[in-house]
mmCIF file with all atom_site columns, C-alpha atoms and ligand atoms in Angstrom:
data_model
loop_
_atom_site.group_PDB
_atom_site.id
_atom_site.type_symbol
_atom_site.label_atom_id
_atom_site.label_alt_id
_atom_site.label_comp_id
_atom_site.label_asym_id
_atom_site.label_entity_id
_atom_site.label_seq_id
_atom_site.pdbx_PDB_ins_code
_atom_site.Cartn_x
_atom_site.Cartn_y
_atom_site.Cartn_z
_atom_site.occupancy
_atom_site.B_iso_or_equiv
_atom_site.pdbx_formal_charge
_atom_site.auth_seq_id
_atom_site.auth_comp_id
_atom_site.auth_asym_id
_atom_site.auth_atom_id
_atom_site.pdbx_PDB_model_num
ATOM   1   C  CA  . MET P 1 1   ? 11.351  3.183   10.774  1.00 0.00 ? 1   MET P CA  1
ATOM   2   C  CA  . HIS P 1 2   ? 8.466   1.212   9.493   1.00 0.00 ? 2   HIS P CA  1
ATOM   3   C  CA  . GLU P 1 3   ? 7.448   3.927   6.773   1.00 0.00 ? 3   GLU P CA  1
ATOM   4   C  CA  . LEU P 1 4   ? 11.020  4.085   5.481   1.00 0.00 ? 4   LEU P CA  1
ATOM   5   C  CA  . TYR P 1 5   ? 10.945  0.106   4.953   1.00 0.00 ? 5   TYR P CA  1
ATOM   6   C  CA  . ILE P 1 6   ? 7.719   0.241   3.074   1.00 0.00 ? 6   ILE P CA  1
ATOM   7   C  CA  . ALA P 1 7   ? 8.840   3.240   0.909   1.00 0.00 ? 7   ALA P CA  1
ATOM   8   C  CA  . GLU P 1 8   ? 11.890  1.139   -0.237  1.00 0.00 ? 8   GLU P CA  1
ATOM   9   C  CA  . SER P 1 9   ? 9.710   -1.896  -1.099  1.00 0.00 ? 9   SER P CA  1
ATOM   10  C  CA  . ILE P 1 10  ? 7.362   0.073   -3.078  1.00 0.00 ? 10  ILE P CA  1
ATOM   11  C  CA  . LEU P 1 11  ? 10.199  1.588   -5.250  1.00 0.00 ? 11  LEU P CA  1
ATOM   12  C  CA  . ALA P 1 12  ? 11.640  -1.922  -5.369  1.00 0.00 ? 12  ALA P CA  1
ATOM   13  C  CA  . SER P 1 13  ? 8.367   -3.307  -6.614  1.00 0.00 ? 13  SER P CA  1
ATOM   14  C  CA  . THR P 1 14  ? 7.702   -0.435  -8.919  1.00 0.00 ? 14  THR P CA  1
ATOM   15  C  CA  . ARG P 1 15  ? 11.275  -1.318  -10.709 1.00 0.00 ? 15  ARG P CA  1
ATOM   16  C  CA  . GLU P 1 16  ? 10.500  -4.882  -10.807 1.00 0.00 ? 16  GLU P CA  1
ATOM   17  C  CA  . SER P 1 17  ? 6.870   -4.256  -12.291 1.00 0.00 ? 17  SER P CA  1
ATOM   18  C  CA  . LEU P 1 18  ? 8.193   -1.697  -14.921 1.00 0.00 ? 18  LEU P CA  1
ATOM   19  C  CA  . PRO P 1 19  ? 8.119   -3.015  -18.612 1.00 0.00 ? 19  PRO P CA  1
ATOM   20  C  CA  . ALA P 1 20  ? 11.816  -3.157  -19.840 1.00 0.00 ? 20  ALA P CA  1
ATOM   21  C  CA  . GLU P 1 21  ? 11.174  -0.364  -22.308 1.00 0.00 ? 21  GLU P CA  1
ATOM   22  C  CA  . PHE P 1 22  ? 10.513  2.036   -19.650 1.00 0.00 ? 22  PHE P CA  1
ATOM   23  C  CA  . LEU P 1 23  ? 13.130  3.795   -17.781 1.00 0.00 ? 23  LEU P CA  1
ATOM   24  C  CA  . PRO P 1 24  ? 12.479  4.176   -13.915 1.00 0.00 ? 24  PRO P CA  1
ATOM   25  C  CA  . GLU P 1 25  ? 13.001  7.957   -14.579 1.00 0.00 ? 25  GLU P CA  1
ATOM   26  C  CA  . SER P 1 26  ? 9.890   7.959   -16.658 1.00 0.00 ? 26  SER P CA  1
ATOM   27  C  CA  . VAL P 1 27  ? 7.715   6.984   -13.665 1.00 0.00 ? 27  VAL P CA  1
ATOM   28  C  CA  . ARG P 1 28  ? 5.251   9.715   -12.783 1.00 0.00 ? 28  ARG P CA  1
ATOM   29  C  CA  . GLN P 1 29  ? 2.812   8.242   -10.370 1.00 0.00 ? 29  GLN P CA  1
ATOM   30  C  CA  . ILE P 1 30  ? 2.645   5.178   -8.307  1.00 0.00 ? 30  ILE P CA  1
ATOM   31  C  CA  . TRP P 1 31  ? -0.828  3.779   -6.640  1.00 0.00 ? 31  TRP P CA  1
ATOM   32  C  CA  . VAL P 1 32  ? -0.578  1.811   -3.565  1.00 0.00 ? 32  VAL P CA  1
ATOM   33  C  CA  . GLN P 1 33  ? -3.132  0.369   -1.223  1.00 0.00 ? 33  GLN P CA  1
ATOM   34  C  CA  . VAL P 1 34  ? -2.329  0.335   2.230   1.00 0.00 ? 34  VAL P CA  1
ATOM   35  C  CA  . GLY P 1 35  ? -4.300  -1.966  4.841   1.00 0.00 ? 35  GLY P CA  1
ATOM   36  C  CA  . ARG P 1 36  ? -5.184  -0.119  7.979   1.00 0.00 ? 36  ARG P CA  1
ATOM   37  C  CA  . LEU P 1 37  ? -3.680  -3.224  10.055  1.00 0.00 ? 37  LEU P CA  1
ATOM   38  C  CA  . ASP P 1 38  ? -0.388  -2.047  8.888   1.00 0.00 ? 38  ASP P CA  1
ATOM   39  C  CA  . ALA P 1 39  ? -0.626  1.297   10.753  1.00 0.00 ? 39  ALA P CA  1
ATOM   40  C  CA  . VAL P 1 40  ? 1.063   3.291   8.247   1.00 0.00 ? 40  VAL P CA  1
ATOM   41  C  CA  . VAL P 1 41  ? 1.140   7.124   8.709   1.00 0.00 ? 41  VAL P CA  1
ATOM   42  C  CA  . PRO P 1 42  ? 0.289   8.425   5.297   1.00 0.00 ? 42  PRO P CA  1
ATOM   43  C  CA  . GLU P 1 43  ? 2.368   11.727  5.695   1.00 0.00 ? 43  GLU P CA  1
ATOM   44  C  CA  . THR P 1 44  ? 5.291   9.844   6.844   1.00 0.00 ? 44  THR P CA  1
ATOM   45  C  CA  . LEU P 1 45  ? 5.332   7.376   4.332   1.00 0.00 ? 45  LEU P CA  1
ATOM   46  C  CA  . ILE P 1 46  ? 4.808   10.026  1.474   1.00 0.00 ? 46  ILE P CA  1
ATOM   47  C  CA  . PHE P 1 47  ? 7.811   12.176  3.169   1.00 0.00 ? 47  PHE P CA  1
ATOM   48  C  CA  . MET P 1 48  ? 10.030  9.024   3.199   1.00 0.00 ? 48  MET P CA  1
ATOM   49  C  CA  . PHE P 1 49  ? 9.163   8.111   -0.308  1.00 0.00 ? 49  PHE P CA  1
ATOM   50  C  CA  . ASP P 1 50  ? 9.940   11.590  -1.556  1.00 0.00 ? 50  ASP P CA  1
ATOM   51  C  CA  . ALA P 1 51  ? 13.299  11.643  0.376   1.00 0.00 ? 51  ALA P CA  1
ATOM   52  C  CA  . ILE P 1 52  ? 14.574  8.436   -1.265  1.00 0.00 ? 52  ILE P CA  1
ATOM   53  C  CA  . LYS P 1 53  ? 12.870  8.163   -4.542  1.00 0.00 ? 53  LYS P CA  1
ATOM   54  C  CA  . SER P 1 54  ? 15.932  10.144  -6.247  1.00 0.00 ? 54  SER P CA  1
ATOM   55  C  CA  . SER P 1 55  ? 18.542  7.257   -5.049  1.00 0.00 ? 55  SER P CA  1
ATOM   56  C  CA  . HIS P 1 56  ? 16.193  4.577   -6.566  1.00 0.00 ? 56  HIS P CA  1
ATOM   57  C  CA  . GLY P 1 57  ? 16.158  6.547   -10.084 1.00 0.00 ? 57  GLY P CA  1
ATOM   58  C  CA  . MET P 1 58  ? 12.550  7.943   -9.920  1.00 0.00 ? 58  MET P CA  1
ATOM   59  C  CA  . PRO P 1 59  ? 12.959  11.636  -9.089  1.00 0.00 ? 59  PRO P CA  1
ATOM   60  C  CA  . GLY P 1 60  ? 9.652   12.513  -10.905 1.00 0.00 ? 60  GLY P CA  1
ATOM   61  C  CA  . ALA P 1 61  ? 7.611   9.857   -9.127  1.00 0.00 ? 61  ALA P CA  1
ATOM   62  C  CA  . GLU P 1 62  ? 4.648   10.759  -6.978  1.00 0.00 ? 62  GLU P CA  1
ATOM   63  C  CA  . LEU P 1 63  ? 2.950   8.334   -4.342  1.00 0.00 ? 63  LEU P CA  1
ATOM   64  C  CA  . SER P 1 64  ? -0.821  8.045   -4.199  1.00 0.00 ? 64  SER P CA  1
ATOM   65  C  CA  . LEU P 1 65  ? -2.130  6.129   -1.156  1.00 0.00 ? 65  LEU P CA  1
ATOM   66  C  CA  . GLU P 1 66  ? -5.474  4.254   -0.776  1.00 0.00 ? 66  GLU P CA  1
ATOM   67  C  CA  . SER P 1 67  ? -6.422  3.222   2.724   1.00 0.00 ? 67  SER P CA  1
ATOM   68  C  CA  . ILE P 1 68  ? -8.061  -0.044  2.825   1.00 0.00 ? 68  ILE P CA  1
ATOM   69  C  CA  . GLU P 1 69  ? -10.633 -0.781  5.678   1.00 0.00 ? 69  GLU P CA  1
ATOM   70  C  CA  . VAL P 1 70  ? -9.959  -4.070  7.592   1.00 0.00 ? 70  VAL P CA  1
ATOM   71  C  CA  . LEU P 1 71  ? -12.470 -6.730  6.890   1.00 0.00 ? 71  LEU P CA  1
ATOM   72  C  CA  . CYS P 1 72  ? -12.782 -9.736  9.346   1.00 0.00 ? 72  CYS P CA  1
ATOM   73  C  CA  . ARG P 1 73  ? -14.941 -12.873 9.410   1.00 0.00 ? 73  ARG P CA  1
ATOM   74  C  CA  . CYS P 1 74  ? -15.937 -14.601 12.534  1.00 0.00 ? 74  CYS P CA  1
ATOM   75  C  CA  . GLY P 1 75  ? -15.077 -18.205 12.562  1.00 0.00 ? 75  GLY P CA  1
ATOM   76  C  CA  . GLU P 1 76  ? -17.968 -18.841 14.914  1.00 0.00 ? 76  GLU P CA  1
ATOM   77  C  CA  . CYS P 1 77  ? -21.043 -17.371 13.439  1.00 0.00 ? 77  CYS P CA  1
ATOM   78  C  CA  . GLY P 1 78  ? -19.542 -16.452 9.954   1.00 0.00 ? 78  GLY P CA  1
ATOM   79  C  CA  . ASN P 1 79  ? -20.450 -12.747 10.330  1.00 0.00 ? 79  ASN P CA  1
ATOM   80  C  CA  . GLU P 1 80  ? -18.244 -10.438 8.285   1.00 0.00 ? 80  GLU P CA  1
ATOM   81  C  CA  . PHE P 1 81  ? -17.402 -7.063  9.775   1.00 0.00 ? 81  PHE P CA  1
ATOM   82  C  CA  . GLU P 1 82  ? -14.916 -4.175  9.504   1.00 0.00 ? 82  GLU P CA  1
ATOM   83  C  CA  . ILE P 1 83  ? -12.843 -3.029  12.301  1.00 0.00 ? 83  ILE P CA  1
ATOM   84  C  CA  . ASP P 1 84  ? -11.147 0.367   13.134  1.00 0.00 ? 84  ASP P CA  1
ATOM   85  C  CA  . LEU P 1 85  ? -8.765  -1.042  15.780  1.00 0.00 ? 85  LEU P CA  1
ATOM   86  C  CA  . PRO P 1 86  ? -6.939  -4.361  15.935  1.00 0.00 ? 86  PRO P CA  1
ATOM   87  C  CA  . MET P 1 87  ? -9.485  -5.870  18.154  1.00 0.00 ? 87  MET P CA  1
ATOM   88  C  CA  . PHE P 1 88  ? -10.423 -9.197  16.981  1.00 0.00 ? 88  PHE P CA  1
ATOM   89  C  CA  . ILE P 1 89  ? -14.189 -10.001 18.522  1.00 0.00 ? 89  ILE P CA  1
ATOM   90  C  CA  . CYS P 1 90  ? -17.045 -10.554 16.655  1.00 0.00 ? 90  CYS P CA  1
ATOM   91  C  CA  . PRO P 1 91  ? -19.826 -7.751  17.275  1.00 0.00 ? 91  PRO P CA  1
ATOM   92  C  CA  . GLU P 1 92  ? -22.467 -10.521 16.711  1.00 0.00 ? 92  GLU P CA  1
ATOM   93  C  CA  . CYS P 1 93  ? -21.685 -13.289 18.833  1.00 0.00 ? 93  CYS P CA  1
ATOM   94  C  CA  . GLY P 1 94  ? -18.537 -12.112 20.885  1.00 0.00 ? 94  GLY P CA  1
ATOM   95  C  CA  . GLY P 1 95  ? -16.456 -15.069 19.510  1.00 0.00 ? 95  GLY P CA  1
ATOM   96  C  CA  . GLY P 1 96  ? -12.727 -14.429 19.285  1.00 0.00 ? 96  GLY P CA  1
ATOM   97  C  CA  . GLN P 1 97  ? -12.017 -16.659 16.413  1.00 0.00 ? 97  GLN P CA  1
ATOM   98  C  CA  . VAL P 1 98  ? -11.688 -14.206 13.639  1.00 0.00 ? 98  VAL P CA  1
ATOM   99  C  CA  . GLU P 1 99  ? -10.068 -14.236 10.344  1.00 0.00 ? 99  GLU P CA  1
ATOM   100 C  CA  . VAL P 1 100 ? -8.645  -11.200 8.544   1.00 0.00 ? 100 VAL P CA  1
ATOM   101 C  CA  . LEU P 1 101 ? -10.049 -11.152 5.109   1.00 0.00 ? 101 LEU P CA  1
ATOM   102 C  CA  . ARG P 1 102 ? -8.645  -7.868  3.922   1.00 0.00 ? 102 ARG P CA  1
ATOM   103 C  CA  . GLY P 1 103 ? -6.934  -4.823  5.166   1.00 0.00 ? 103 GLY P CA  1
ATOM   104 C  CA  . ARG P 1 104 ? -3.267  -6.145  5.779   1.00 0.00 ? 104 ARG P CA  1
ATOM   105 C  CA  . GLY P 1 105 ? -0.545  -5.635  3.495   1.00 0.00 ? 105 GLY P CA  1
ATOM   106 C  CA  . ILE P 1 106 ? 0.793   -2.884  1.073   1.00 0.00 ? 106 ILE P CA  1
ATOM   107 C  CA  . LYS P 1 107 ? -0.151  -3.471  -2.571  1.00 0.00 ? 107 LYS P CA  1
ATOM   108 C  CA  . LEU P 1 108 ? 0.981   -1.817  -5.771  1.00 0.00 ? 108 LEU P CA  1
ATOM   109 C  CA  . THR P 1 109 ? -2.031  -1.277  -7.885  1.00 0.00 ? 109 THR P CA  1
ATOM   110 C  CA  . ARG P 1 110 ? -0.988  0.903   -10.679 1.00 0.00 ? 110 ARG P CA  1
ATOM   111 C  CA  . ILE P 1 111 ? 2.041   2.850   -12.214 1.00 0.00 ? 111 ILE P CA  1
ATOM   112 C  CA  . ASN P 1 112 ? 1.884   5.821   -14.573 1.00 0.00 ? 112 ASN P CA  1
ATOM   113 C  CA  . ALA P 1 113 ? 4.825   6.333   -16.569 1.00 0.00 ? 113 ALA P CA  1
ATOM   114 C  CA  . GLU P 1 114 ? 5.788   8.442   -19.852 1.00 0.00 ? 114 GLU P CA  1
ATOM   115 C  CA  . GLU P 1 115 ? 5.839   6.623   -22.899 1.00 0.00 ? 115 GLU P CA  1
ATOM   116 C  CA  . PRO P 1 116 ? 9.427   5.811   -24.131 1.00 0.00 ? 116 PRO P CA  1
ATOM   117 C  CA  . GLU P 1 117 ? 10.734  8.072   -27.111 1.00 0.00 ? 117 GLU P CA  1
ATOM   118 C  CA  . GLY P 1 118 ? 11.117  6.607   -30.576 1.00 0.00 ? 118 GLY P CA  1
HETATM 119 ZN ZN1 . LIG O 2 .   ? -19.442 -14.230 15.390  1.00 0.00 ? 1   LIG O ZN1 1
#
């Protein structure tokens, strides 16, 4: 259950990144970038997130996902290109020495929480 694990890490990172004066209950929205290479199903991730957010103390939090295209660079000719599938072949020269520049990993980009009272 890939998405459950990701939902748990998002909630854990949110808690860690939250300034001390904010309670986890005050979190309203969490923005996350998801690389295409992680093959996350957005609907499943949001479903899992909603299912466990209360147990992480953030019942009011909503998850917003942004899908990040996979950007690669060919080690042979230096061409940079985006891919839809994990097929690492340079479309320019056919080289197979391809480095992934972007599109891997889950990244927390923004948290919206209610201002603490007082
Ligand atoms: Zn190339």
